[in-house]
Coordinates of C-alpha atoms in Angstrom, one line a residue:
Chain D
M1 CA 20.4 -48.6 -37.0
T2 CA 21.9 -51.8 -38.3
A3 CA 20.3 -55.1 -37.4
A4 CA 23.4 -56.1 -35.4
L5 CA 23.0 -53.1 -33.0
F6 CA 19.3 -53.4 -32.4
S7 CA 17.7 -56.6 -31.2
W8 CA 13.9 -56.9 -31.7
P9 CA 13.8 -60.2 -30.0
W10 CA 15.1 -58.6 -26.8
V11 CA 12.3 -56.1 -27.1
F12 CA 9.6 -58.8 -27.5
D13 CA 11.1 -60.8 -24.7
H14 CA 10.9 -57.8 -22.3
L15 CA 7.6 -56.2 -23.2
D16 CA 6.3 -56.7 -19.6
D17 CA 9.4 -55.2 -18.2
I18 CA 9.3 -52.2 -20.6
W19 CA 5.6 -51.6 -19.7
A20 CA 6.3 -51.8 -16.0
Q21 CA 9.2 -49.3 -16.2
T22 CA 7.2 -46.9 -18.4
L23 CA 4.5 -46.9 -15.8
E24 CA 7.1 -46.4 -13.1
H25 CA 8.5 -43.5 -15.1
L26 CA 5.1 -41.9 -15.4
W27 CA 4.4 -42.5 -11.7
L28 CA 7.7 -40.9 -10.5
T29 CA 6.9 -37.9 -12.8
T30 CA 3.3 -37.6 -11.6
I31 CA 4.4 -37.6 -7.9
A32 CA 7.1 -35.1 -8.6
V33 CA 4.9 -32.6 -10.5
T34 CA 2.0 -33.0 -8.2
V35 CA 4.0 -32.5 -5.0
G36 CA 5.9 -29.7 -6.8
L37 CA 2.6 -28.0 -7.8
L38 CA 1.2 -28.2 -4.3
I39 CA 4.3 -26.7 -2.7
S40 CA 4.4 -24.1 -5.4
L41 CA 0.8 -23.1 -4.9
G42 CA 1.4 -22.8 -1.2
L43 CA 4.5 -20.7 -1.7
S44 CA 2.7 -18.6 -4.4
A45 CA -0.2 -17.9 -2.1
Y46 CA 2.3 -16.8 0.5
V47 CA 4.1 -14.6 -2.0
L48 CA 0.7 -12.9 -2.9
H49 CA 0.3 -12.2 0.8
T50 CA 3.9 -11.2 1.5
R51 CA 5.4 -9.8 -1.7
K52 CA 8.8 -9.4 -0.1
A53 CA 9.1 -13.2 0.0
Y54 CA 9.1 -13.5 -3.8
G55 CA 12.8 -12.5 -4.1
P56 CA 14.2 -15.0 -1.6
I57 CA 11.9 -17.8 -2.8
T58 CA 12.9 -17.4 -6.5
W59 CA 16.5 -17.1 -5.4
T60 CA 16.4 -20.3 -3.4
T61 CA 14.5 -22.3 -6.0
G62 CA 16.7 -20.8 -8.7
V63 CA 19.8 -22.1 -6.9
L64 CA 18.2 -25.5 -6.5
Y65 CA 17.5 -25.5 -10.2
T66 CA 21.1 -24.8 -11.1
I67 CA 22.6 -27.7 -9.0
P68 CA 23.5 -30.5 -11.4
S69 CA 21.1 -33.4 -10.9
L70 CA 23.9 -35.9 -10.5
A71 CA 25.5 -33.8 -7.7
L72 CA 22.1 -33.3 -6.0
F73 CA 21.4 -37.1 -5.9
A74 CA 25.0 -37.8 -4.7
F75 CA 24.5 -35.3 -1.9
L76 CA 21.1 -36.7 -0.8
V77 CA 22.0 -40.5 -0.9
P78 CA 24.0 -40.4 2.4
I79 CA 20.9 -38.8 4.1
T80 CA 17.9 -40.5 2.5
G81 CA 19.5 -43.5 0.9
L82 CA 18.9 -45.1 -2.4
S83 CA 15.1 -44.5 -2.2
V84 CA 12.2 -43.1 -4.0
L85 CA 12.2 -40.3 -1.5
T86 CA 15.7 -39.3 -2.6
A87 CA 14.6 -39.4 -6.2
E88 CA 11.5 -37.3 -5.5
I89 CA 13.3 -34.7 -3.4
G90 CA 15.5 -34.0 -6.4
L91 CA 12.8 -34.2 -9.0
V92 CA 10.4 -31.9 -6.9
S93 CA 13.2 -29.4 -6.4
Y94 CA 13.6 -28.9 -10.1
T95 CA 9.9 -28.2 -10.7
L96 CA 9.6 -25.4 -8.1
L97 CA 11.3 -22.5 -10.0
I98 CA 9.2 -23.0 -13.1
L99 CA 6.0 -23.6 -11.3
I100 CA 6.2 -20.7 -8.9
R101 CA 7.2 -18.3 -11.6
N102 CA 4.3 -19.3 -13.8
I103 CA 1.8 -19.3 -11.0
V104 CA 2.9 -15.8 -9.8
A105 CA 3.1 -14.5 -13.3
G106 CA -0.3 -15.9 -14.1
I107 CA -1.9 -14.4 -11.0
D108 CA -0.1 -11.0 -11.6
G109 CA -1.7 -11.1 -15.1
V110 CA -5.3 -11.0 -13.7
P111 CA -6.7 -7.6 -14.7
S112 CA -6.8 -5.2 -11.8
S113 CA -10.4 -4.2 -12.6
V114 CA -11.5 -7.8 -12.1
L115 CA -9.8 -7.9 -8.7
E116 CA -11.3 -4.5 -7.7
A117 CA -14.8 -5.7 -8.7
A118 CA -14.4 -9.0 -6.9
V119 CA -13.1 -7.4 -3.7
G120 CA -15.7 -4.7 -4.0
M121 CA -18.5 -7.3 -4.2
G122 CA -17.3 -9.0 -1.0
Y123 CA -14.8 -11.7 -2.0
T124 CA -12.6 -12.7 0.9
R125 CA -8.9 -13.2 0.2
R126 CA -9.3 -16.9 0.1
E127 CA -12.4 -16.8 -2.2
L128 CA -10.4 -14.4 -4.5
F129 CA -7.4 -16.8 -4.7
I130 CA -9.5 -19.9 -5.4
G131 CA -12.4 -18.4 -7.3
V132 CA -10.7 -15.7 -9.4
Q133 CA -7.0 -15.6 -9.4
L134 CA -6.2 -19.3 -9.8
P135 CA -8.8 -20.0 -12.6
L136 CA -7.7 -16.9 -14.5
A137 CA -4.0 -17.8 -14.1
M138 CA -4.8 -21.4 -15.2
P139 CA -3.5 -21.1 -18.8
I140 CA -0.1 -19.8 -17.6
I141 CA 0.0 -22.3 -14.7
I142 CA -0.6 -25.2 -17.0
T143 CA 2.1 -23.9 -19.4
G144 CA 4.4 -24.1 -16.4
V145 CA 3.2 -27.6 -15.5
R146 CA 3.9 -28.7 -19.1
I147 CA 7.5 -27.5 -18.9
A148 CA 7.9 -29.0 -15.5
A149 CA 6.5 -32.3 -16.6
V150 CA 8.6 -32.6 -19.7
T151 CA 11.8 -31.6 -17.8
T152 CA 10.9 -34.1 -15.0
I153 CA 10.4 -36.9 -17.5
G154 CA 14.0 -36.3 -18.7
L155 CA 15.4 -36.1 -15.2
V156 CA 13.7 -39.3 -14.1
T157 CA 16.1 -41.2 -16.3
V158 CA 19.0 -39.9 -14.1
T159 CA 17.5 -41.3 -11.0
A160 CA 18.4 -44.7 -12.4
L161 CA 21.7 -44.0 -10.8
I162 CA 20.2 -44.2 -7.3
G163 CA 18.2 -47.3 -8.1
Q164 CA 15.0 -45.7 -9.4
G165 CA 14.7 -44.3 -12.9
G166 CA 11.8 -45.9 -14.8
L167 CA 12.9 -46.0 -18.4
G168 CA 16.3 -44.7 -17.2
F169 CA 16.9 -48.2 -15.9
F170 CA 17.3 -49.5 -19.5
I171 CA 19.6 -46.7 -20.4
L172 CA 21.8 -47.3 -17.4
R173 CA 22.0 -51.0 -18.0
G174 CA 22.5 -50.5 -21.7
L175 CA 25.5 -48.3 -21.0
S176 CA 27.0 -51.1 -18.9
L177 CA 26.6 -53.5 -21.9
L178 CA 27.8 -51.1 -24.5
F179 CA 28.9 -52.4 -27.9
S180 CA 26.6 -55.4 -27.6
P181 CA 23.3 -55.4 -29.5
I182 CA 21.4 -56.0 -26.2
G183 CA 23.1 -52.9 -24.7
T184 CA 22.3 -50.5 -27.6
T185 CA 18.8 -51.9 -27.8
Q186 CA 18.1 -51.0 -24.2
I187 CA 19.6 -47.5 -24.6
V188 CA 17.4 -46.9 -27.6
V189 CA 14.3 -48.3 -26.0
G190 CA 14.8 -46.2 -22.8
T191 CA 15.5 -43.0 -24.8
V192 CA 12.8 -43.3 -27.4
L193 CA 10.1 -44.2 -24.9
S194 CA 11.0 -41.4 -22.5
V195 CA 10.8 -38.9 -25.4
V196 CA 7.4 -40.5 -26.5
L197 CA 6.2 -40.3 -22.9
A198 CA 7.2 -36.6 -22.7
L199 CA 5.3 -35.8 -25.9
A200 CA 2.2 -37.8 -24.8
V201 CA 2.1 -36.1 -21.4
D202 CA 2.6 -32.7 -23.0
L203 CA -0.3 -33.4 -25.4
A204 CA -2.5 -34.6 -22.5
L205 CA -1.8 -31.3 -20.6
V206 CA -2.7 -29.2 -23.7
G207 CA -6.0 -31.1 -23.7
T208 CA -6.5 -30.4 -20.0
Q209 CA -5.7 -26.8 -20.5
R210 CA -8.4 -26.5 -23.2
A211 CA -10.9 -28.3 -21.0
L212 CA -10.2 -26.2 -18.0
T213 CA -10.4 -22.8 -19.8
P214 CA -13.5 -22.9 -22.0
W215 CA -13.7 -19.1 -21.8
A216 CA -10.4 -18.7 -23.6
R217 CA -11.7 -20.8 -26.5
S218 CA -14.8 -18.7 -26.9
K219 CA -12.5 -15.7 -27.1
E220 CA -10.6 -17.2 -30.0
A221 CA -13.8 -17.9 -31.7
V222 CA -14.8 -14.2 -31.7
Chain G
M1 CA -28.9 6.7 4.8
I2 CA -25.1 7.2 4.5
E3 CA -23.3 9.7 6.7
L4 CA -19.7 10.8 6.3
I5 CA -18.6 12.8 9.3
N6 CA -15.3 14.7 9.2
V7 CA -13.8 12.0 7.0
T8 CA -10.1 12.5 6.1
R9 CA -7.9 10.3 4.1
T10 CA -4.2 10.9 3.7
F11 CA -2.1 8.6 1.4
P12 CA 1.4 7.7 2.5
G13 CA 4.0 10.1 1.1
V14 CA 1.5 12.7 0.0
E15 CA 1.3 15.8 2.2
T16 CA -2.1 17.1 1.3
P17 CA -5.0 14.8 2.1
A18 CA -6.9 13.2 -0.7
V19 CA -10.0 13.9 1.2
D20 CA -10.0 16.5 4.0
E21 CA -12.6 16.7 6.7
L22 CA -15.5 15.8 4.4
T23 CA -19.0 15.8 5.9
L24 CA -21.8 14.6 3.7
Q25 CA -25.2 13.0 4.2
I26 CA -26.9 10.9 1.6
N27 CA -30.5 10.2 2.2
E28 CA -32.2 6.9 1.6
G29 CA -33.5 6.5 -1.9
E30 CA -31.5 9.4 -3.2
L31 CA -29.1 9.5 -6.1
V32 CA -26.2 11.7 -5.2
V33 CA -23.5 12.5 -7.7
L34 CA -20.0 13.3 -6.5
V35 CA -18.5 15.5 -9.2
G36 CA -15.3 17.4 -9.6
P37 CA -12.0 17.6 -11.5
S38 CA -9.5 14.7 -11.3
G39 CA -7.7 14.6 -8.0
C40 CA -10.7 16.0 -6.1
G41 CA -11.0 12.8 -4.1
K42 CA -14.4 11.8 -5.4
T43 CA -13.3 8.2 -6.1
T44 CA -11.5 8.0 -2.8
T45 CA -14.6 9.1 -1.0
L46 CA -16.7 6.5 -2.8
R47 CA -14.2 3.7 -2.1
M48 CA -14.2 4.6 1.6
I49 CA -18.0 3.8 1.8
N50 CA -17.3 0.1 0.9
R51 CA -14.0 0.1 2.8
L52 CA -11.8 -0.5 -0.3
I53 CA -10.0 2.5 1.3
E54 CA -10.1 3.1 5.0
P55 CA -10.4 6.7 6.3
T56 CA -7.4 8.1 8.2
S57 CA -9.8 9.8 10.5
G58 CA -13.5 10.5 10.8
S59 CA -16.4 8.1 10.6
I60 CA -18.8 6.7 8.1
L61 CA -22.3 5.5 9.1
I62 CA -24.9 3.5 7.2
D63 CA -28.3 3.8 8.8
G64 CA -26.6 5.0 11.9
N65 CA -24.2 2.1 12.2
P66 CA -20.5 2.6 11.8
I67 CA -19.4 0.7 8.7
D68 CA -16.4 -0.9 10.5
A69 CA -18.8 -2.7 12.8
V70 CA -18.9 -5.7 10.4
K71 CA -16.1 -7.4 8.4
P72 CA -15.4 -5.6 5.1
H73 CA -16.5 -8.5 2.9
Q74 CA -19.8 -8.7 4.8
L75 CA -20.4 -4.9 4.4
R76 CA -19.5 -5.1 0.6
R77 CA -22.0 -7.9 0.0
R78 CA -24.8 -5.5 0.9
I79 CA -23.5 -2.7 -1.3
G80 CA -23.6 -2.9 -5.1
Y81 CA -20.5 -1.7 -6.8
V82 CA -20.1 -0.7 -10.4
I83 CA -16.8 0.5 -11.9
Q84 CA -15.8 2.0 -15.2
Q85 CA -13.9 -1.0 -16.5
V86 CA -16.8 -3.2 -15.3
G87 CA -14.4 -5.9 -14.2
L88 CA -16.5 -8.8 -15.3
F89 CA -15.0 -12.3 -14.6
P90 CA -13.7 -13.5 -18.0
H91 CA -13.8 -17.1 -16.9
K92 CA -17.5 -17.0 -15.9
T93 CA -20.6 -16.8 -18.1
V94 CA -22.7 -13.6 -18.0
G95 CA -25.2 -15.4 -15.9
E96 CA -22.5 -16.6 -13.4
N97 CA -21.1 -13.1 -13.3
I98 CA -24.5 -11.7 -12.4
A99 CA -25.0 -14.4 -9.8
T100 CA -21.7 -13.6 -8.0
V101 CA -23.1 -12.0 -4.8
P102 CA -26.1 -14.4 -4.5
E103 CA -23.6 -17.2 -4.8
L104 CA -21.4 -15.7 -2.1
L105 CA -24.4 -15.4 0.1
N106 CA -25.3 -19.1 -0.6
W107 CA -28.7 -18.5 -2.2
K108 CA -30.6 -21.5 -3.4
D109 CA -30.1 -22.4 -7.1
D110 CA -33.8 -21.9 -7.9
D111 CA -33.8 -18.5 -6.3
I112 CA -30.7 -17.5 -8.3
A113 CA -32.2 -18.7 -11.6
A114 CA -35.3 -16.7 -11.0
R115 CA -33.4 -13.6 -10.0
L116 CA -31.2 -13.9 -13.2
A117 CA -34.3 -13.9 -15.4
Q118 CA -35.6 -10.9 -13.5
L119 CA -32.4 -8.9 -13.7
A120 CA -31.8 -9.6 -17.4
A121 CA -35.2 -7.9 -18.0
T122 CA -34.4 -5.1 -15.6
V123 CA -31.2 -4.1 -17.4
K124 CA -32.6 -5.0 -20.9
L125 CA -30.2 -7.8 -21.6
E126 CA -31.3 -10.5 -24.0
P127 CA -31.7 -13.7 -21.9
E128 CA -29.7 -15.8 -24.4
L129 CA -26.6 -13.7 -23.5
L130 CA -26.6 -15.2 -20.0
D131 CA -24.8 -18.3 -21.3
R132 CA -22.1 -16.3 -23.2
Y133 CA -18.7 -15.2 -21.9
P134 CA -18.1 -11.5 -21.3
S135 CA -15.5 -11.4 -24.2
E136 CA -18.4 -11.9 -26.5
L137 CA -20.3 -8.8 -25.4
S138 CA -20.2 -5.2 -26.6
G139 CA -19.2 -2.4 -24.3
G140 CA -22.7 -1.3 -23.6
Q141 CA -23.8 -4.9 -22.9
R142 CA -20.9 -5.4 -20.5
Q143 CA -21.9 -2.3 -18.6
R144 CA -25.5 -3.5 -18.3
V145 CA -24.1 -6.8 -17.0
G146 CA -22.1 -4.8 -14.5
V147 CA -25.2 -3.0 -13.3
A148 CA -27.2 -6.3 -13.1
R149 CA -24.4 -7.9 -11.1
A150 CA -24.4 -5.0 -8.7
L151 CA -28.1 -5.2 -8.2
A152 CA -28.2 -9.0 -8.0
A153 CA -28.6 -9.4 -4.2
D154 CA -30.9 -6.4 -4.1
P155 CA -28.6 -4.2 -2.0
P156 CA -30.1 -1.0 -0.6
I157 CA -27.0 0.9 -1.6
L158 CA -25.3 1.2 -5.0
L159 CA -21.9 2.8 -5.5
M160 CA -21.0 3.7 -9.1
D161 CA -17.6 4.9 -10.1
E162 CA -17.7 6.6 -13.6
P163 CA -19.7 3.6 -14.8
F164 CA -20.5 5.1 -18.2
A165 CA -17.3 6.9 -19.0
A166 CA -15.9 4.3 -21.3
V167 CA -18.8 3.8 -23.6
D168 CA -19.6 5.9 -26.7
P169 CA -21.9 8.9 -26.2
I170 CA -25.0 7.3 -27.8
V171 CA -24.8 4.2 -25.6
R172 CA -24.0 6.4 -22.6
A173 CA -27.2 8.4 -23.1
H174 CA -29.1 5.1 -23.3
L175 CA -27.5 3.8 -20.1
Q176 CA -28.1 7.1 -18.3
A177 CA -31.8 7.1 -19.3
E178 CA -32.1 3.4 -18.2
L179 CA -30.5 4.3 -14.8
I180 CA -33.0 7.0 -14.3
A181 CA -35.9 4.7 -15.1
L182 CA -34.4 2.0 -12.9
Q183 CA -34.0 4.4 -10.0
D184 CA -37.7 5.5 -10.4
R185 CA -38.7 1.9 -9.8
L186 CA -36.1 0.7 -7.3
H187 CA -35.4 3.8 -5.2
K188 CA -31.9 2.7 -4.2
T189 CA -29.5 4.9 -2.3
I190 CA -27.0 5.6 -5.0
V191 CA -23.6 7.4 -4.8
F192 CA -22.4 8.1 -8.4
V193 CA -19.0 9.5 -9.2
T194 CA -18.3 11.3 -12.4
H195 CA -16.1 14.1 -13.8
D196 CA -18.8 15.0 -16.3
I197 CA -21.0 17.9 -15.0
D198 CA -23.7 17.2 -17.6
E199 CA -24.0 13.6 -16.5
A200 CA -24.2 14.9 -12.9
I201 CA -27.0 17.3 -13.7
K202 CA -28.8 14.7 -15.7
L203 CA -28.7 12.0 -13.0
G204 CA -28.4 13.6 -9.6
D205 CA -31.2 14.3 -7.2
R206 CA -28.4 16.2 -5.5
I207 CA -24.9 17.0 -6.6
A208 CA -21.8 17.3 -4.4
I209 CA -19.2 19.4 -6.1
L210 CA -15.7 18.7 -4.8
S211 CA -12.5 20.6 -5.4
D212 CA -8.9 19.4 -4.8
G213 CA -8.5 17.6 -1.5
G214 CA -12.1 16.6 -1.2
H215 CA -13.4 20.0 -0.2
L216 CA -17.1 20.1 -0.6
E217 CA -17.8 23.3 -2.5
Q218 CA -21.5 23.0 -2.8
Y219 CA -24.1 20.3 -2.2
G220 CA -27.6 20.6 -3.4
P221 CA -30.1 19.8 -6.2
P222 CA -28.8 20.5 -9.7
N223 CA -31.3 23.2 -10.3
E224 CA -30.3 25.1 -7.2
I225 CA -26.6 24.8 -7.9
L226 CA -27.0 26.0 -11.4
R227 CA -29.1 28.9 -10.3
D228 CA -26.9 29.9 -7.3
P229 CA -23.3 28.7 -7.6
A230 CA -21.8 29.0 -4.1
N231 CA -18.5 30.4 -5.4
L232 CA -16.3 31.1 -8.3
F233 CA -15.0 27.5 -8.4
V234 CA -18.5 26.1 -8.7
A235 CA -19.5 28.7 -11.3
D236 CA -16.3 27.8 -13.3
F237 CA -16.9 24.1 -13.0
L238 CA -20.5 24.5 -14.2
G239 CA -19.4 26.4 -17.3
T240 CA -20.6 29.5 -18.9
D241 CA -23.7 27.8 -20.3
R242 CA -25.1 26.9 -16.9
G243 CA -28.2 28.9 -17.6
I244 CA -28.9 26.7 -20.6
K245 CA -28.0 23.6 -18.6
R246 CA -30.5 24.6 -16.0
L247 CA -33.3 24.8 -18.6
S248 CA -33.0 21.0 -19.0
L249 CA -34.1 20.6 -15.4
I250 CA -37.2 22.9 -15.5
P251 CA -40.4 21.4 -16.8
V252 CA -42.6 23.5 -19.1
S253 CA -45.4 23.1 -16.5
A254 CA -43.4 25.3 -14.1
I255 CA -44.2 28.3 -16.2
D256 CA -47.5 30.2 -16.5
L257 CA -48.4 29.6 -20.1
D258 CA -49.6 32.4 -22.3
R259 CA -52.4 31.8 -24.8
G260 CA -50.5 33.6 -27.5
P261 CA -52.1 35.4 -30.6
V262 CA -54.9 33.0 -30.9
V263 CA -58.2 34.1 -32.4
G264 CA -61.4 32.1 -32.6
R265 CA -62.7 30.4 -35.7
G266 CA -64.5 32.9 -38.0
A267 CA -62.7 35.9 -36.4
S268 CA -62.4 39.0 -38.5
T269 CA -59.3 40.3 -40.1
A270 CA -59.3 43.2 -37.6
A271 CA -59.4 40.8 -34.6
A272 CA -56.4 38.9 -36.0
Q273 CA -54.5 42.1 -36.5
T274 CA -55.3 43.2 -32.9
A275 CA -54.1 39.9 -31.6
M276 CA -50.8 40.2 -33.5
T277 CA -50.3 43.8 -32.3
D278 CA -51.0 42.7 -28.7
Y279 CA -48.4 40.0 -28.8
G280 CA -46.0 41.8 -31.1
T281 CA -45.9 39.0 -33.6
D282 CA -46.2 38.8 -37.4
W283 CA -48.4 35.7 -37.3
F284 CA -51.6 34.5 -35.6
A285 CA -53.1 31.2 -34.7
V286 CA -56.7 30.0 -35.0
G287 CA -58.4 27.8 -32.4
E288 CA -61.2 27.5 -29.9
G289 CA -60.7 26.5 -26.2
T290 CA -58.3 23.6 -26.1
E291 CA -58.3 23.0 -29.8
L292 CA -55.7 24.7 -31.9
D293 CA -56.1 24.5 -35.7
G294 CA -52.8 26.1 -36.9
W295 CA -51.1 29.4 -37.7
A296 CA -50.6 31.8 -40.6
S297 CA -48.4 34.7 -41.2
A298 CA -49.7 38.3 -41.3
A299 CA -48.9 38.5 -45.1
D300 CA -51.4 35.7 -45.8
L301 CA -54.2 37.5 -44.0
G302 CA -56.7 38.9 -46.5
P303 CA -59.6 41.2 -45.9
D304 CA -62.2 38.4 -45.5
G305 CA -61.3 37.1 -42.0
V306 CA -59.3 34.2 -40.8
D307 CA -61.5 31.5 -42.3
K308 CA -60.2 32.3 -45.8
V309 CA -56.5 31.8 -44.8
K310 CA -54.8 28.5 -45.2
L311 CA -53.3 27.5 -41.8
E312 CA -50.0 25.8 -41.2
P313 CA -49.9 23.2 -38.5
F314 CA -47.6 23.7 -35.4
R315 CA -44.7 21.4 -36.1
T316 CA -43.1 21.2 -32.8
M317 CA -45.5 20.2 -30.1
L318 CA -44.3 19.9 -26.5
S319 CA -46.0 18.3 -23.5
P320 CA -46.1 19.8 -20.0
K321 CA -43.4 17.3 -19.1
S322 CA -41.0 18.6 -21.7
T323 CA -38.2 20.7 -20.4
L324 CA -37.5 24.4 -21.0
K325 CA -34.5 23.2 -23.0
D326 CA -36.8 21.4 -25.4
A327 CA -38.9 24.5 -25.5
L328 CA -36.0 26.7 -26.3
D329 CA -35.0 24.3 -29.1
A330 CA -38.6 24.5 -30.4
V331 CA -38.6 28.2 -30.2
V332 CA -35.5 28.8 -32.1
S333 CA -36.3 26.3 -34.8
S334 CA -39.8 27.3 -35.5
H335 CA -41.1 30.0 -37.8
T336 CA -43.4 31.4 -35.1
S337 CA -40.6 31.8 -32.5
V338 CA -42.9 30.1 -29.9
A339 CA -43.3 26.6 -28.7
A340 CA -46.9 25.4 -28.5
I341 CA -47.6 23.2 -25.5
F342 CA -50.2 20.4 -25.7
D343 CA -51.4 17.9 -23.2
G344 CA -52.3 15.1 -25.6
D345 CA -54.3 17.1 -28.2
R346 CA -55.4 19.7 -25.7
F347 CA -53.8 23.1 -26.4
L348 CA -52.5 24.6 -23.2
G349 CA -50.6 27.6 -24.3
M350 CA -47.4 28.9 -25.7
I351 CA -43.9 29.7 -24.5
T352 CA -41.8 32.5 -26.0
A353 CA -38.1 33.1 -26.0
D354 CA -38.6 36.0 -23.6
E355 CA -40.3 33.8 -21.0
I356 CA -37.5 31.2 -21.2
S357 CA -34.8 33.9 -20.8
A358 CA -36.7 35.3 -17.8
E359 CA -36.6 31.9 -16.3
I360 CA -32.8 31.7 -16.8
L361 CA -32.4 35.0 -15.1
R362 CA -34.6 34.2 -12.2

């Protein structure tokens, strides 16, 4: 990085801007992962009840996952406009496959003896899901959330194309000013900060996982 | 009381029923063991009682009420359930595990805490273990927690599916003894499934022997089944040593005890010889009334009466509560070929191998 291609003055002049876009980036990610998680939990609960649905659901979310993000946003803009909604529809779609797979795998991993004992003691289906299956699947579910969050943070930059984008805003504008120090500076700021954001969120989720699964820690200790 | 009336269960795709027209009555406060080879439908039968499996036909009543009169989860909260793999919740502490059903029934926190302390004592679990996670426990401790959890809401009925099959023999013997002691105090109605006939004999007030397809081959107290097997299947299943097995069920007090070749203190050599001849032994014992001093062999008996002979103590002493199996063990491992029975220090009499074998043949 030569001094000519990176402008520290630009950075210092735009700290407020950078901070605002970082928060925006985090916000778009949080909404996408939260909404994705809620939808996935609902669909997973349905899959547990009706196993036949698992194939079609993974197929559909799998297809969603393979659509290039650019194409998906281009397809949605005529319907929902250059809006946060458009961005979130895309972002949420991409979280579903990972989250549903991890939730179902986590729940399938609950030992059958634990389920038998729980049902034998009088757990209802709902109590079983909330009180036993979800907590025990938590490590695998959070692993899914970590992957979904990191993927989403990368994808949020693409939503700059439809007027959202968080840190992607800098990347997009930098591209339009290419070969000028201000342009490359913005590309670097947008890229580096979204990577840092991804790492920070991942780390925070690891912490959450440890806090939510104290029993798994005591197992390691033995 | 639990009643199974013409209960049949057929599984999809299997022609022969897992349980076929089974009728069985389990009385209140009774420990009934369902025993049989694998595939005999014993576990299916057990799981029909708490509706983990629904019968294809027939009915099951608890205290006269059909079990399908309430929702399954309500029924199950009043029936303790213990399984071989225990199935403790790994994400809950031992205390939280035990408190499962009281929590489901919305007990007050204070009541739950009090009950936990009580249950830990009941199943001999160190109270400090209540805050640990199940992964930190040994197999025997986990099984104790499983029993405590099943007893937590004080259900009148306990269903136990091979609960001790996965622990080592020493721990199993402990757990079995604890279950017997527990049942002496709590008088639950217990249905216990095992494939181990020795366990069935040890634990059961009554044993139901099932063959393939849930056919009830014989149902009765272990002593009775061992004495009179209903058919070849039962006799086979009990094994060739069923006579010996039965000895463990008969207390010494059930036999008329013989005094044996006992002579009084200061008895003459001739008196001791007469006693030995009468009983056909080559030893004699010395004692008065309920006091027994010891024994000596014929070879040590000099001409000057029994007072001059150095007596050996009886090494194996049994109480009236000992079983004939203990007595047999004492007989074959003693020099005198008898077992001396004492109530405290009071000498009651002796048992010989002949008397034990007569009891087997009865």
